[in-house]
Structures are given as structure tokens and as C-alpha cells.
mmCIF file of C-alpha atoms and ligand atoms in Angstrom:
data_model
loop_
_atom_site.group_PDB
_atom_site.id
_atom_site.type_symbol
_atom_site.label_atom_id
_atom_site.label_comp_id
_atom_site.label_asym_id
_atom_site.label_seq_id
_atom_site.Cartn_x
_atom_site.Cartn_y
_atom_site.Cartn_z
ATOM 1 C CA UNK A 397 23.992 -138.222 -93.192
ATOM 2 C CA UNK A 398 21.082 -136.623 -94.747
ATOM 3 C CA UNK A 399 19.144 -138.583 -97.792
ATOM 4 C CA UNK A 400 16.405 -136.140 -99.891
ATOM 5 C CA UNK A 401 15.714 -136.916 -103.699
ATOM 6 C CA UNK A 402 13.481 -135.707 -106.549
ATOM 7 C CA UNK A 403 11.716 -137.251 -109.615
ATOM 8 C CA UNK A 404 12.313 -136.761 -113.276
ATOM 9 C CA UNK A 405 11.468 -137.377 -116.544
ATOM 10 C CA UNK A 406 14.203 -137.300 -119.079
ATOM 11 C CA UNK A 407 13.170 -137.000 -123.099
ATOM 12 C CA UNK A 408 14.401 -139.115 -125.645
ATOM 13 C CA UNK A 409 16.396 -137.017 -128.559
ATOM 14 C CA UNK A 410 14.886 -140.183 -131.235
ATOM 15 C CA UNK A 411 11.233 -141.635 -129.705
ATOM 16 C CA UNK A 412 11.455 -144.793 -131.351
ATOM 17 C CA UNK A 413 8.666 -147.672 -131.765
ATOM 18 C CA UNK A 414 7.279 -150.141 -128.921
ATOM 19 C CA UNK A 415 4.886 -152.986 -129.252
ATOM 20 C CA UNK A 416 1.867 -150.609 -128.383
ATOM 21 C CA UNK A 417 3.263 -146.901 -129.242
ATOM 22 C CA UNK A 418 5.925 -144.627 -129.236
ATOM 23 C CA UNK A 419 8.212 -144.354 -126.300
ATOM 24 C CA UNK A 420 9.551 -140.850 -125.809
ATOM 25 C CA UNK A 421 10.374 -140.580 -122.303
ATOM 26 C CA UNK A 422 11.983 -142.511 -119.526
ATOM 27 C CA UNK A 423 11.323 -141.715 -115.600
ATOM 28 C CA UNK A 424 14.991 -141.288 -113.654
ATOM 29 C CA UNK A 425 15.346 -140.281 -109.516
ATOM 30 C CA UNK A 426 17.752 -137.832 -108.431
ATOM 31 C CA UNK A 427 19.025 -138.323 -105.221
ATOM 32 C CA UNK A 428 21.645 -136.015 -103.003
ATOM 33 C CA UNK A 429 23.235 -137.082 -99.735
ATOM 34 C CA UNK A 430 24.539 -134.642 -97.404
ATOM 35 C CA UNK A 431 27.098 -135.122 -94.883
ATOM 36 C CA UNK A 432 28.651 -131.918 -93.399
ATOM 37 C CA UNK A 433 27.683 -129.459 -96.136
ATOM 38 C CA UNK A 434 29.949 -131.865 -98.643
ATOM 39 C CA UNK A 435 26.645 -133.260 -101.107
ATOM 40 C CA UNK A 436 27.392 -136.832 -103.078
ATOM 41 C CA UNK A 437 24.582 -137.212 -105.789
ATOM 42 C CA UNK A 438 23.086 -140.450 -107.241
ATOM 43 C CA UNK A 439 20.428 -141.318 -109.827
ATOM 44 C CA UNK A 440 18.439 -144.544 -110.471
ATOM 45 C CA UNK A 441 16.966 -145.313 -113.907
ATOM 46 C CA UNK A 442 13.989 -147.162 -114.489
ATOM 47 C CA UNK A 443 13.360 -148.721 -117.741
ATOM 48 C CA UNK A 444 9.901 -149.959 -117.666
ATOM 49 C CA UNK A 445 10.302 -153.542 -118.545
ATOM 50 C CA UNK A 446 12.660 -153.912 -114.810
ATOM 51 C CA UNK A 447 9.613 -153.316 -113.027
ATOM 52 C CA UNK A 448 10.894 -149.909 -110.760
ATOM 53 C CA UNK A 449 8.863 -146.783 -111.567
ATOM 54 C CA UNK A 450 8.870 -143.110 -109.885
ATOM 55 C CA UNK A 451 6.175 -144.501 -107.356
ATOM 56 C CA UNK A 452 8.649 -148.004 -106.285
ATOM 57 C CA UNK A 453 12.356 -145.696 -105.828
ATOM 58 C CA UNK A 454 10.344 -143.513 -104.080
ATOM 59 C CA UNK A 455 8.644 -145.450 -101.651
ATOM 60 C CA UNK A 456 12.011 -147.294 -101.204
ATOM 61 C CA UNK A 457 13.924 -144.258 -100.348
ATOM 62 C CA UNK A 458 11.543 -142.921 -98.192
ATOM 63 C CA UNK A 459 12.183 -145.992 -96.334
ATOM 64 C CA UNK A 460 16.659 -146.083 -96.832
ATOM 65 C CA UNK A 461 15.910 -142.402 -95.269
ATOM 66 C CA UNK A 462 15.996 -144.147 -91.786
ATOM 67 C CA UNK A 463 19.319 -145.710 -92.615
ATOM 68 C CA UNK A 464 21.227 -143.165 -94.023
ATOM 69 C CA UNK A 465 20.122 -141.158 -90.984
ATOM 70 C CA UNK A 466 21.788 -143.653 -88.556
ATOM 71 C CA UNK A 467 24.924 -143.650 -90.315
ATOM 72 C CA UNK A 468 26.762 -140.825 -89.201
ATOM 73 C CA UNK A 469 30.010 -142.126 -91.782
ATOM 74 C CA UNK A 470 29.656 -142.686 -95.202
ATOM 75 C CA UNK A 471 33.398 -144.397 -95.055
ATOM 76 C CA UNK A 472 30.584 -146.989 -93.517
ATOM 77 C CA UNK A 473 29.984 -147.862 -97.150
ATOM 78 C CA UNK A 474 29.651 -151.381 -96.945
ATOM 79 C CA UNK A 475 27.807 -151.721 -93.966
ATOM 80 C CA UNK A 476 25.228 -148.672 -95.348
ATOM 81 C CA UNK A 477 24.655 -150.616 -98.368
ATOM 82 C CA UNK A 478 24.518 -154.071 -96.624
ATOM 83 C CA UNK A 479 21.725 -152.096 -94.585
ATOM 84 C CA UNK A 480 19.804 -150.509 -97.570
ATOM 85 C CA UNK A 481 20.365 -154.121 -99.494
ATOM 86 C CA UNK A 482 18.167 -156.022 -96.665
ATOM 87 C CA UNK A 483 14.823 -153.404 -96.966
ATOM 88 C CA UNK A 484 13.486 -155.208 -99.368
ATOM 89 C CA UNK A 485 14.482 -157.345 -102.199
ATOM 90 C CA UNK A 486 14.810 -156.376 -105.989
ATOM 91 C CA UNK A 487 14.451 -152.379 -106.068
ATOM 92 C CA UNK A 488 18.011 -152.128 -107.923
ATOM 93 C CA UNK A 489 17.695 -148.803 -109.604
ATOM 94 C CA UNK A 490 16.703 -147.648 -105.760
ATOM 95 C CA UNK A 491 19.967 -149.036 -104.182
ATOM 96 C CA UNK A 492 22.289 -147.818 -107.248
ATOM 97 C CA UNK A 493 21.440 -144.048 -106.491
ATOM 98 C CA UNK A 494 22.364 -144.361 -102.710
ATOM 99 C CA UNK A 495 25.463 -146.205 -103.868
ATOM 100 C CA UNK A 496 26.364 -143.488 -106.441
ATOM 101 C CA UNK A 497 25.267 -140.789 -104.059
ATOM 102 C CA UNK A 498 27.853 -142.514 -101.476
ATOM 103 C CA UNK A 499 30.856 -142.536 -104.032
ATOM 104 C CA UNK A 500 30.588 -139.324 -105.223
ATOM 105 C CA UNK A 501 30.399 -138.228 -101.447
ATOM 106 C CA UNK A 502 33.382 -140.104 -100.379
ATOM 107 C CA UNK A 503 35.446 -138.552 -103.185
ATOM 108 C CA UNK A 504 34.476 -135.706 -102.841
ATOM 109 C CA UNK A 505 35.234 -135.839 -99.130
ATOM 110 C CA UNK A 506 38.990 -137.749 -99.853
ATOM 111 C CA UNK A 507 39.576 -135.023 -102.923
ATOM 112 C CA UNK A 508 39.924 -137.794 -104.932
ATOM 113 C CA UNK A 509 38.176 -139.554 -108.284
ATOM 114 C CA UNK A 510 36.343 -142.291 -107.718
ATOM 115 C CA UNK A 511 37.950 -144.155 -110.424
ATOM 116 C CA UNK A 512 41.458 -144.400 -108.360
ATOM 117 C CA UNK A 513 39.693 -146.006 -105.791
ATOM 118 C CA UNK A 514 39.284 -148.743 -107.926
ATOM 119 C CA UNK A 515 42.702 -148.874 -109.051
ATOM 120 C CA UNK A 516 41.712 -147.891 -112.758
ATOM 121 C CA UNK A 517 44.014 -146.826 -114.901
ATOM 122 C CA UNK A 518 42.889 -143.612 -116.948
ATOM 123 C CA UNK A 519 44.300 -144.398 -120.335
ATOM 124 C CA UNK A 520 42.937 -147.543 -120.526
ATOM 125 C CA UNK A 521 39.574 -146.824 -120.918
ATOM 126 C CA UNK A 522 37.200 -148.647 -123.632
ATOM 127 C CA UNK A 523 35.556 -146.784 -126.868
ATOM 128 C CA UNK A 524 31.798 -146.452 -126.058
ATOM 129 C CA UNK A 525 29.664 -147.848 -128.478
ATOM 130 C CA UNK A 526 27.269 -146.092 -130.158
ATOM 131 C CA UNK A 527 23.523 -147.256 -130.679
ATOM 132 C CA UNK A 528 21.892 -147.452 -134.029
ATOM 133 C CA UNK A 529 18.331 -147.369 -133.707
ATOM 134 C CA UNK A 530 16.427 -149.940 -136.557
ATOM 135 C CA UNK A 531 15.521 -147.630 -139.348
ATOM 136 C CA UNK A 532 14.363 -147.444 -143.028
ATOM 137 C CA UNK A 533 17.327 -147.715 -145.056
ATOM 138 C CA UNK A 534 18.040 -143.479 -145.365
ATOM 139 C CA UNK A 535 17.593 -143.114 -141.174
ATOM 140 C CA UNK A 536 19.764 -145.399 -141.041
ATOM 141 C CA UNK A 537 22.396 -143.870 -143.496
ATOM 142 C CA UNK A 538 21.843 -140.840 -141.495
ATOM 143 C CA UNK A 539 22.306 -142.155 -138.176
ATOM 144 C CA UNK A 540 25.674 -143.539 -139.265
ATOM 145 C CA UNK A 541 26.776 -140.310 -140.469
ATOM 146 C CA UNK A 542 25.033 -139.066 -136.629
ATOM 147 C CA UNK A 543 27.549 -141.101 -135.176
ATOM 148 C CA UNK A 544 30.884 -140.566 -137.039
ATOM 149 C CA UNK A 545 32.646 -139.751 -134.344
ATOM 150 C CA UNK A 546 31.900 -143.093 -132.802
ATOM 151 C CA UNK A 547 34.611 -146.249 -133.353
ATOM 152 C CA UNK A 548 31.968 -149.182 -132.770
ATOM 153 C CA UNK A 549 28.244 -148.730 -133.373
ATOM 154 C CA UNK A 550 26.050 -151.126 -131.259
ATOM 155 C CA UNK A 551 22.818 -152.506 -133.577
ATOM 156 C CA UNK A 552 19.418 -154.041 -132.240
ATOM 157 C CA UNK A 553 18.196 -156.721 -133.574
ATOM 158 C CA UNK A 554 14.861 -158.579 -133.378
ATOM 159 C CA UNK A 555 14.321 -161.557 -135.570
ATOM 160 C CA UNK A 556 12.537 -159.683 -138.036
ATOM 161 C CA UNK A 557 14.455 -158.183 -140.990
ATOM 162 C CA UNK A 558 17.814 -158.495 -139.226
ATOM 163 C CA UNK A 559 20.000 -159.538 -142.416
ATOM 164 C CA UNK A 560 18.665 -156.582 -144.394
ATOM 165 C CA UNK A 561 19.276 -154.231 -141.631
ATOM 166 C CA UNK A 562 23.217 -155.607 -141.321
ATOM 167 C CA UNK A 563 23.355 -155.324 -145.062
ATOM 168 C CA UNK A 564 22.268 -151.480 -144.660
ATOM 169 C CA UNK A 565 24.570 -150.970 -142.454
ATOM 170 C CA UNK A 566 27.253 -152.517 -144.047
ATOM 171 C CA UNK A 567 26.402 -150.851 -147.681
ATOM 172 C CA UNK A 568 27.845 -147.127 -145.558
ATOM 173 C CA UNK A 569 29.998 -148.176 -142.898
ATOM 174 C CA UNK A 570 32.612 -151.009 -142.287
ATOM 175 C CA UNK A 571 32.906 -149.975 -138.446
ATOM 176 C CA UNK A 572 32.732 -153.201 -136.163
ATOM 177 C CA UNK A 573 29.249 -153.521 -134.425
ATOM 178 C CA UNK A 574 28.129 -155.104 -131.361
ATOM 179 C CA UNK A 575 24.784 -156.626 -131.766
ATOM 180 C CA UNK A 576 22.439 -156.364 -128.891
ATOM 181 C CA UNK A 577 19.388 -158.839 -129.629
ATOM 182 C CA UNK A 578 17.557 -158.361 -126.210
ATOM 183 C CA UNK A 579 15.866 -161.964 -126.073
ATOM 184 C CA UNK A 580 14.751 -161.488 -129.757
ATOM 185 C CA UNK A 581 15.854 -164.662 -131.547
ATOM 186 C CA UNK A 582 13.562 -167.392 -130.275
ATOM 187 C CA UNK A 583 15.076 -170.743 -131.450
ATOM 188 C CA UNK A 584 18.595 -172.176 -130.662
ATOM 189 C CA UNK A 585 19.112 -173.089 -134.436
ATOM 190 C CA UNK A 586 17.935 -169.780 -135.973
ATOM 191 C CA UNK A 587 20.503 -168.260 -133.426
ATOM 192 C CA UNK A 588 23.423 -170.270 -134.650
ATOM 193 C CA UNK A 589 22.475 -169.594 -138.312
ATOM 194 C CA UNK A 590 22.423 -165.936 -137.838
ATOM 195 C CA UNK A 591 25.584 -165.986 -135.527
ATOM 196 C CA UNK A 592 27.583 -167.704 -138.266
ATOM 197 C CA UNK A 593 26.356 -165.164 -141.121
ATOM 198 C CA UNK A 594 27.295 -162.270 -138.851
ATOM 199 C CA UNK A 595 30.640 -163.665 -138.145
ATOM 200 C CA UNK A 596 32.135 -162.424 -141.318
ATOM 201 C CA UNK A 597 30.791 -158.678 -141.187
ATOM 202 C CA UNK A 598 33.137 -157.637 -138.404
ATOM 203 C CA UNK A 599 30.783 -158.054 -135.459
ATOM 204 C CA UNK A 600 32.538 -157.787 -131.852
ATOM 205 C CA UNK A 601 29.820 -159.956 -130.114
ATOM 206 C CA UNK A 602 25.969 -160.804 -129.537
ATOM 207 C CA UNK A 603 24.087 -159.816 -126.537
ATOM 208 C CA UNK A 604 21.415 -161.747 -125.376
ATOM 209 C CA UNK A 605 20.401 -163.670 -128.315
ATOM 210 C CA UNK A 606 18.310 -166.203 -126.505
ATOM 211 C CA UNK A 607 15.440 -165.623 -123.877
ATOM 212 C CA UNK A 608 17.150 -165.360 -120.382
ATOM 213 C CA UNK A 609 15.471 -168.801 -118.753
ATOM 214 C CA UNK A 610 16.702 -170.365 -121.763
ATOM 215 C CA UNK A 611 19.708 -171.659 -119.791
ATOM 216 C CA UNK A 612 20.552 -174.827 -122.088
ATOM 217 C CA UNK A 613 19.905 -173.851 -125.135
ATOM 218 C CA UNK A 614 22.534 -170.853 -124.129
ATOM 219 C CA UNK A 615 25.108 -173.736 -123.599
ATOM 220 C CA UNK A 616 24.480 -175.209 -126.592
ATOM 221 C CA UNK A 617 25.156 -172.404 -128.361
ATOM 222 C CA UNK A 618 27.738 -171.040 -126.496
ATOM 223 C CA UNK A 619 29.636 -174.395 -127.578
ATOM 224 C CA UNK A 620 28.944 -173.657 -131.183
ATOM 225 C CA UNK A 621 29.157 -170.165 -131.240
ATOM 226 C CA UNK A 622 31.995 -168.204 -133.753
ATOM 227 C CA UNK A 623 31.193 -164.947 -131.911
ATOM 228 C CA UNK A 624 31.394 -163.966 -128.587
ATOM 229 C CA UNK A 625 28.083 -163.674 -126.934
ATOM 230 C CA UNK A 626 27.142 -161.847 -123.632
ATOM 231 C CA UNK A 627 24.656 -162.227 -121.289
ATOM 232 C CA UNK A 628 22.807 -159.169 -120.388
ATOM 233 C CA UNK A 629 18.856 -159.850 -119.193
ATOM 234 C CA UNK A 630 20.149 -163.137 -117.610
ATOM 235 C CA UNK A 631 22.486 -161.480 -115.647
ATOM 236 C CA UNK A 632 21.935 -159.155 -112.659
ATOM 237 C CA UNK A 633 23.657 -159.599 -109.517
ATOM 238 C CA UNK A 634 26.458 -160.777 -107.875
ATOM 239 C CA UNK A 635 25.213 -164.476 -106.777
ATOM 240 C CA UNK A 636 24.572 -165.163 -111.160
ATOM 241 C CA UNK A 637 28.211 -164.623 -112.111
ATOM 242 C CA UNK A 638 28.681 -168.422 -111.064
ATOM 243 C CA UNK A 639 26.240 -169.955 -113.910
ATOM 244 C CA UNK A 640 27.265 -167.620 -116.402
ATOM 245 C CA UNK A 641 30.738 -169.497 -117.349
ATOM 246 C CA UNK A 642 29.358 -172.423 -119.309
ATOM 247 C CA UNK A 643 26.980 -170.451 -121.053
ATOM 248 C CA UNK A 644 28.556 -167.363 -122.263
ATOM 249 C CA UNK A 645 31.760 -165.739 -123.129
ATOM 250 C CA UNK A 646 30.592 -162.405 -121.341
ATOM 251 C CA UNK A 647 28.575 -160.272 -119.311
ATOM 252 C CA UNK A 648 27.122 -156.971 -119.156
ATOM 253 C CA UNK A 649 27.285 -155.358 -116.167
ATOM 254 C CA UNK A 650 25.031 -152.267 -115.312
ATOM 255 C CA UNK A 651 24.489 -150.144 -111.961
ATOM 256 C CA UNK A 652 21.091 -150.355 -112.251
ATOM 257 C CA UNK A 653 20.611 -153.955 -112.200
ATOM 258 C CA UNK A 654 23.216 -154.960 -110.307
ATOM 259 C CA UNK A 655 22.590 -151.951 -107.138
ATOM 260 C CA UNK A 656 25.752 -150.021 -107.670
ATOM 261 C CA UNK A 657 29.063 -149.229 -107.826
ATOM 262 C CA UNK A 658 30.573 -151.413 -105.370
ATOM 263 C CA UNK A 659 28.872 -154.678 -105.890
ATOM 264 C CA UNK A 660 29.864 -153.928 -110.026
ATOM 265 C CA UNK A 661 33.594 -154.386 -108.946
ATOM 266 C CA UNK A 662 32.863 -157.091 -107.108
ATOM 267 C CA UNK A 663 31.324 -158.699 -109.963
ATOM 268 C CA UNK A 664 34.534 -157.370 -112.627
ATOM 269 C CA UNK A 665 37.150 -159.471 -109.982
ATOM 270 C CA UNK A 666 34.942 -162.543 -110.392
ATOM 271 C CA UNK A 667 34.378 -162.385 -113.960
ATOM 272 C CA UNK A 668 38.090 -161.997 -114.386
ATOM 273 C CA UNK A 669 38.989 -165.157 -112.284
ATOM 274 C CA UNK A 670 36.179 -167.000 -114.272
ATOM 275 C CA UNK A 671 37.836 -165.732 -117.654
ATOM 276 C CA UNK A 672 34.338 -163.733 -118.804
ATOM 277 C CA UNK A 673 34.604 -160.712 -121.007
ATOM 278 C CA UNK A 674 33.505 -157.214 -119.513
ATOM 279 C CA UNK A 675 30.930 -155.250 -121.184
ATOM 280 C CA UNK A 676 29.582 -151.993 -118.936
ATOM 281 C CA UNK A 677 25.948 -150.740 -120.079
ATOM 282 C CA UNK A 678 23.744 -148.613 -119.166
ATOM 283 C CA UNK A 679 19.953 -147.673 -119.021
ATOM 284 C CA UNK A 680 19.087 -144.282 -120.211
ATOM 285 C CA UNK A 681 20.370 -141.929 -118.074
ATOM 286 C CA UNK A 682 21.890 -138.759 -117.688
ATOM 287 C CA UNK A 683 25.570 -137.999 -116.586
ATOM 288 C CA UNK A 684 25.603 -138.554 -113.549
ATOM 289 C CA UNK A 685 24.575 -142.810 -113.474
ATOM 290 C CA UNK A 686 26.842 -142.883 -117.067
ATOM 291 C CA UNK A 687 29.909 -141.084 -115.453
ATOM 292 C CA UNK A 688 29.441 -143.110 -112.359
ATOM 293 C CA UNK A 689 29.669 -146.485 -114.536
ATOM 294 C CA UNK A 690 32.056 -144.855 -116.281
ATOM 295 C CA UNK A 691 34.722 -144.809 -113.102
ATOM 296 C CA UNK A 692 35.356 -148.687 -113.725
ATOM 297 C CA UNK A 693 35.299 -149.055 -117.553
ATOM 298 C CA UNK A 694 39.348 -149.132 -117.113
ATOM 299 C CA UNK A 695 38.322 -152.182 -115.697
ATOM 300 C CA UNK A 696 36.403 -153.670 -118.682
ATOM 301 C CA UNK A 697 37.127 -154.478 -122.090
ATOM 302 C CA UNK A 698 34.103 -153.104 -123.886
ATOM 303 C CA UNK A 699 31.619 -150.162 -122.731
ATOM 304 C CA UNK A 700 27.840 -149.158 -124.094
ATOM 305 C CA UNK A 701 27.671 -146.065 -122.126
ATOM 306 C CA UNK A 702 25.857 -143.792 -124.751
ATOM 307 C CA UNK A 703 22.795 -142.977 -122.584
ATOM 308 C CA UNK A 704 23.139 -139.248 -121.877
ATOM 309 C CA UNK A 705 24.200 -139.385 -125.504
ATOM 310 C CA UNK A 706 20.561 -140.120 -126.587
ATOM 311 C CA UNK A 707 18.448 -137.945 -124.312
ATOM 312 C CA UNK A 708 17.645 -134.036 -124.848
ATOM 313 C CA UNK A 709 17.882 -132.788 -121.203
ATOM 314 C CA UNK A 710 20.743 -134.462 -119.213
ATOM 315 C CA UNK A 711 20.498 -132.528 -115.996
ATOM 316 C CA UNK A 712 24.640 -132.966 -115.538
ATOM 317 C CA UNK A 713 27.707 -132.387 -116.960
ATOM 318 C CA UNK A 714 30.304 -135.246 -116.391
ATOM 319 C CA UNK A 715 32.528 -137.830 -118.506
ATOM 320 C CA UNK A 716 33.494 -137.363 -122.035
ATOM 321 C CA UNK A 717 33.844 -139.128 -125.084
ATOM 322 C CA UNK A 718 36.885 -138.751 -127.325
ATOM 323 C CA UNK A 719 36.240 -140.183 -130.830
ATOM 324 C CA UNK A 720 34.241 -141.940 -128.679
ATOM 325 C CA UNK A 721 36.787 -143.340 -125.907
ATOM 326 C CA UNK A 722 35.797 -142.535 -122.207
ATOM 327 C CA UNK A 723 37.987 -140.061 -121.113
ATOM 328 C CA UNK A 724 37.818 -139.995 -117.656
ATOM 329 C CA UNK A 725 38.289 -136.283 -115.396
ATOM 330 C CA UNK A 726 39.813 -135.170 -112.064
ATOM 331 C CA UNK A 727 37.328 -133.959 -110.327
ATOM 332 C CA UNK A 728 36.487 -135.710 -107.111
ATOM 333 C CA UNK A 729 34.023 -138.277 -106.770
ATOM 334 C CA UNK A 730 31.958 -139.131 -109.973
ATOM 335 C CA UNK A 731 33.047 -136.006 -111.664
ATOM 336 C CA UNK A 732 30.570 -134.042 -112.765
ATOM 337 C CA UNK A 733 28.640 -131.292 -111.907
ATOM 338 C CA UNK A 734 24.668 -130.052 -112.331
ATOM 339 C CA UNK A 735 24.040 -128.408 -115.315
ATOM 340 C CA UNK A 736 22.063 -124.621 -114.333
HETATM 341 MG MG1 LIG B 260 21.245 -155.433 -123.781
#
């Protein structure tokens, strides 16, 4: 098998605010791998805060180059990834694209979708939600009318001015939200206060509400809680599932963090047998990494896969949204194919 890739820069449709700035952009690897003129593609995203850039994937896949080379089967899959796995450690986004690259390959090689290889069943795929950038009260109005289409809108929160922006929200739109609060609330008690206020406005859970070492005070209020709440930042890989049952309902699982597609359904089987709640996410990324996540939302009970959604120059045409449920093709592999 032959491994060659490219760097690129994909362009937020909405810049929004950071602590120092404006971030507009978002740096994203393409990778194809070639086995007998049949071409699987894979992408990794790198958010900046996960520590990958364009220099780290690349250096790293100059490096899986030797291992894909060896492999002369991609049906090899788990020994290929078990390979690329032991370069180095950490490098997620890296190891996703080779793993997406791989699936879409195989597929395409069997003439089959990826998602029946995982047993999926097509019409029972989630609703994507839909994010809601923080706003001024009339962006706000107008990104809820943006997203009409969309069942469940997905809201970050921070700490600061939360209740008002709810109350915006709620003053246009009575659509359930799922409330993403990436670390943002600092104190156990605050947490519990604003859980309990939320859990009358037709909220479907809270990600993250606690800094991710925080691991007791996320028992504590996982015992109190009257809302669901997922773990996100304090969950990556495999090996974390096992702490995650006494101090949250749920996870989110995303490619990028956790290296791929097949160490994702590994993770779903476990979650099941530990009774968590599914959530699939994403990074921003175009259609390829969201289709390929997309392949086990059957799998999952809720889905945040509005990436390519968000970003003006998705290099790939793949899943769909009806109304904003995944609605999942029959092309082989991923399913999708590069936009000219
Ligand atoms: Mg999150």
C-alpha cells in the first residue's frame, strides 16, 4: 500500500471570538492510500488546543509511510493500526486519517458501505445537532432562524452570561438544546445550580461542565445531577471508558481523539455494557472525517456532526442531513467523493 497526503486550511463560514483574537481558520491533513489503483482517503483535524498542528501529522506520517509500505493488505487493519498506534504516543488526529483512509479503502475494495460493516442499521440514525455560536441577542435570533432545518441546536456556554443567553434562546425557539460547556463552569456548586435551572428549559444534556482532572467533583455531581451530563475533554481513548461510569451518564466519542474508526466501535460496545449514553462529535472538518463518524451514529443515541456544516470550503461531498437526521448513502466505503 501506498501512503501520500497534503495540508490544508479550511475557513470558518462565522470567525468567532478567542481569548486573544479571532479564529477564522482551522489546519486539516488530507491523506489518500493506494492499494492497486483502488484510493481510500482520510483526514485528521487539528484543533489547536489538542496539541497536533500541520508540522506534528506531518512528521508522523512521514514516519506511518514505512508501515503502510510493509503492509501489502489493508484487510490487515488491525495489525496496520496496532503498528501505526506504537510510533509514538498521542498524535490522534495522525492515526484517525490512516484509519479513515483504511475504511474507505476496504469498502471500496468489498463494494460495500462502511457502515454495514458495523452492523448499523440505516434508519436509525440520530438528528445532528446544530451549533449556536454565543451572540448578541439579534445574531442569535438569526442564527436560530440559520438553523431551522435543524431538530436540536447544541449551545456553548462559559460561565459568563449563560442564563441570559438560554433566555435568548428560549424567547425564539422551544427546540431542545444540548449544552456543551467545554470546562467552563469552575465550581461544583455553581454547576449544580445552573444544571437544576436548565433542567426545566428542555435541555437534552451538559457536556463537560467541570474541568477534566476534576474527577470527584464530577462524581459528586453526577450523583446530584437532573440532567444527563457527558464527558467530552476527559475522555479520549479506549483505556478511559472504565472511570467514566461513576462520573457521568455519557460520553462523546470523536475520531480525532480517540485515533479512528475502529477503536470508536470498540469504545460504543463498552459504553453499552457499562450503560453510558453515546454522543458522536466532531472537530471541524470537512466531509470526509464527518461522513466517516457518521458510518456508526446508528450506533449512538445522539450525534454533533455539524462540522462541514460550519466551514466555507469542504473539499468533499459525502453524508447528508435530512431536517437534520444523518442520512446515510450507498456508496462504498465512507461515501463520498472530492468535490472538483
Ligand atoms: Mg465538547
Amino acid at each position: 500500500m501506498k501512503l501520500t497526503f497534503l495540508p490544508h486550511t479550511l475557513y470558518f463560514k462565522r470567525p468567532f471570538k478567542i481569548a486573544h483574537g479571532v479564529r477564522s481558520s482551522t489546519p486539516i491533513v488530507i491523506i489518500q492510500i493506494e492499494h492497486e489503483g483502488t484510493i481510500g482517503y482520510g483526514e485528521a483535524s487539528m484543533p489547536p488546543y489538542l496539541g497536533e498542528s500541520h508540522e506534528t501529522v506531518l512528521a508522523f506520517l512521514s514516519k506511518a509511510n514505512n508501515v503502510i509500505d510493509k503492509f501489502q493488505n489493508p484487510f490487515d487493519l488491525e495489525s496496520v493500526l496496532h503498528e501505526v498506534d506504537s510510533i509514538a504516543p498521542g498524535n490522534t488526529a495522525a492515526k484517525a486519517s490512516i484509519d479513515i483512509a483504511l475504511h474507505d479503502l476496504i469498502g471500496k475494495l468489498e463494494n460495500k458501505s462502511c457502515w454495514k460493516g458495523f452492523n448499523g442499521d440505516k434508519s436509525k440514525t440520530p438528528f445532528t445537532t446544530y451549533t449556536l455560536g454565543i451572540d448578541e441577542p439579534e445574531g442569535m435570533k438569526q442564527k436560530i432562524a440559520e438553523g431551522e432545518e435543524y431538530r436540536y441546536f447544541k449551545v456553548k456556554l462559559n460561565g459568563e452570561n449563560d442564563k441570559q443567553n438560554i433566555e435568548t434562546i428560549r424567547s425564539v425557539t422551544n427546540k431542545p438544546i444540548a449544552i456543551d460547556v467545554n470546562q467552563g463552569w469552575k465550581d461544583k456548586q455553581f454547576a449544580l445550580e445552573m444544571i437544576e435551572w436548565l433542567s426545566d428549559k428542555n435541555v437534552l444534556f451538559i457536556e463537560q461542565p467541570l474541568p477534566k482532572e476534576n474527577w470527584d467533583d464530577a462524581h459528586w455531581l453526577f450523583e446530584r445531577s437532573p440532567l444527563p451530563i457527558f464527558a467530552d475533554e476527559s475522555i479520549q481513548r479506549f483505556p478511559d471508558i472504565e472511570k467514566m461510569k461513576d462520573c457521568f451518564h455519557g460520553i462523546n466519542i470523536k475520531l480525532m481523539k480517540c485515533t479512528g474508526l475502529f477503536e470508536a466501535n470498540k469504545m460504543i460496545k463498552r459504553a453499552r455494557e457499562l450503560n453510558l449514553k453515546l454522543l458522536i462529535g466532531c472537530m471541524s472538518e470537512t466531509s470526509c472525517a464527518i461522513s466517516a463518524a457518521a458510518q456508526l451514529s446508528p450506533l449512538v443515541d445522539f450525534a454533533d456532526l455539524d462540522g462541514a456544516l460550519l466551514i466555507k470550503n469542504d473539499l468533499f461531498e459525502g453524508v447528508k442531513f435530512k431536517n437534520g437526521k444523518i442520512e446515510l448513502n450507498e456508496m462504498p466505503g465512507i461515501g463520498f467523493v472530492q468535490k472538483v
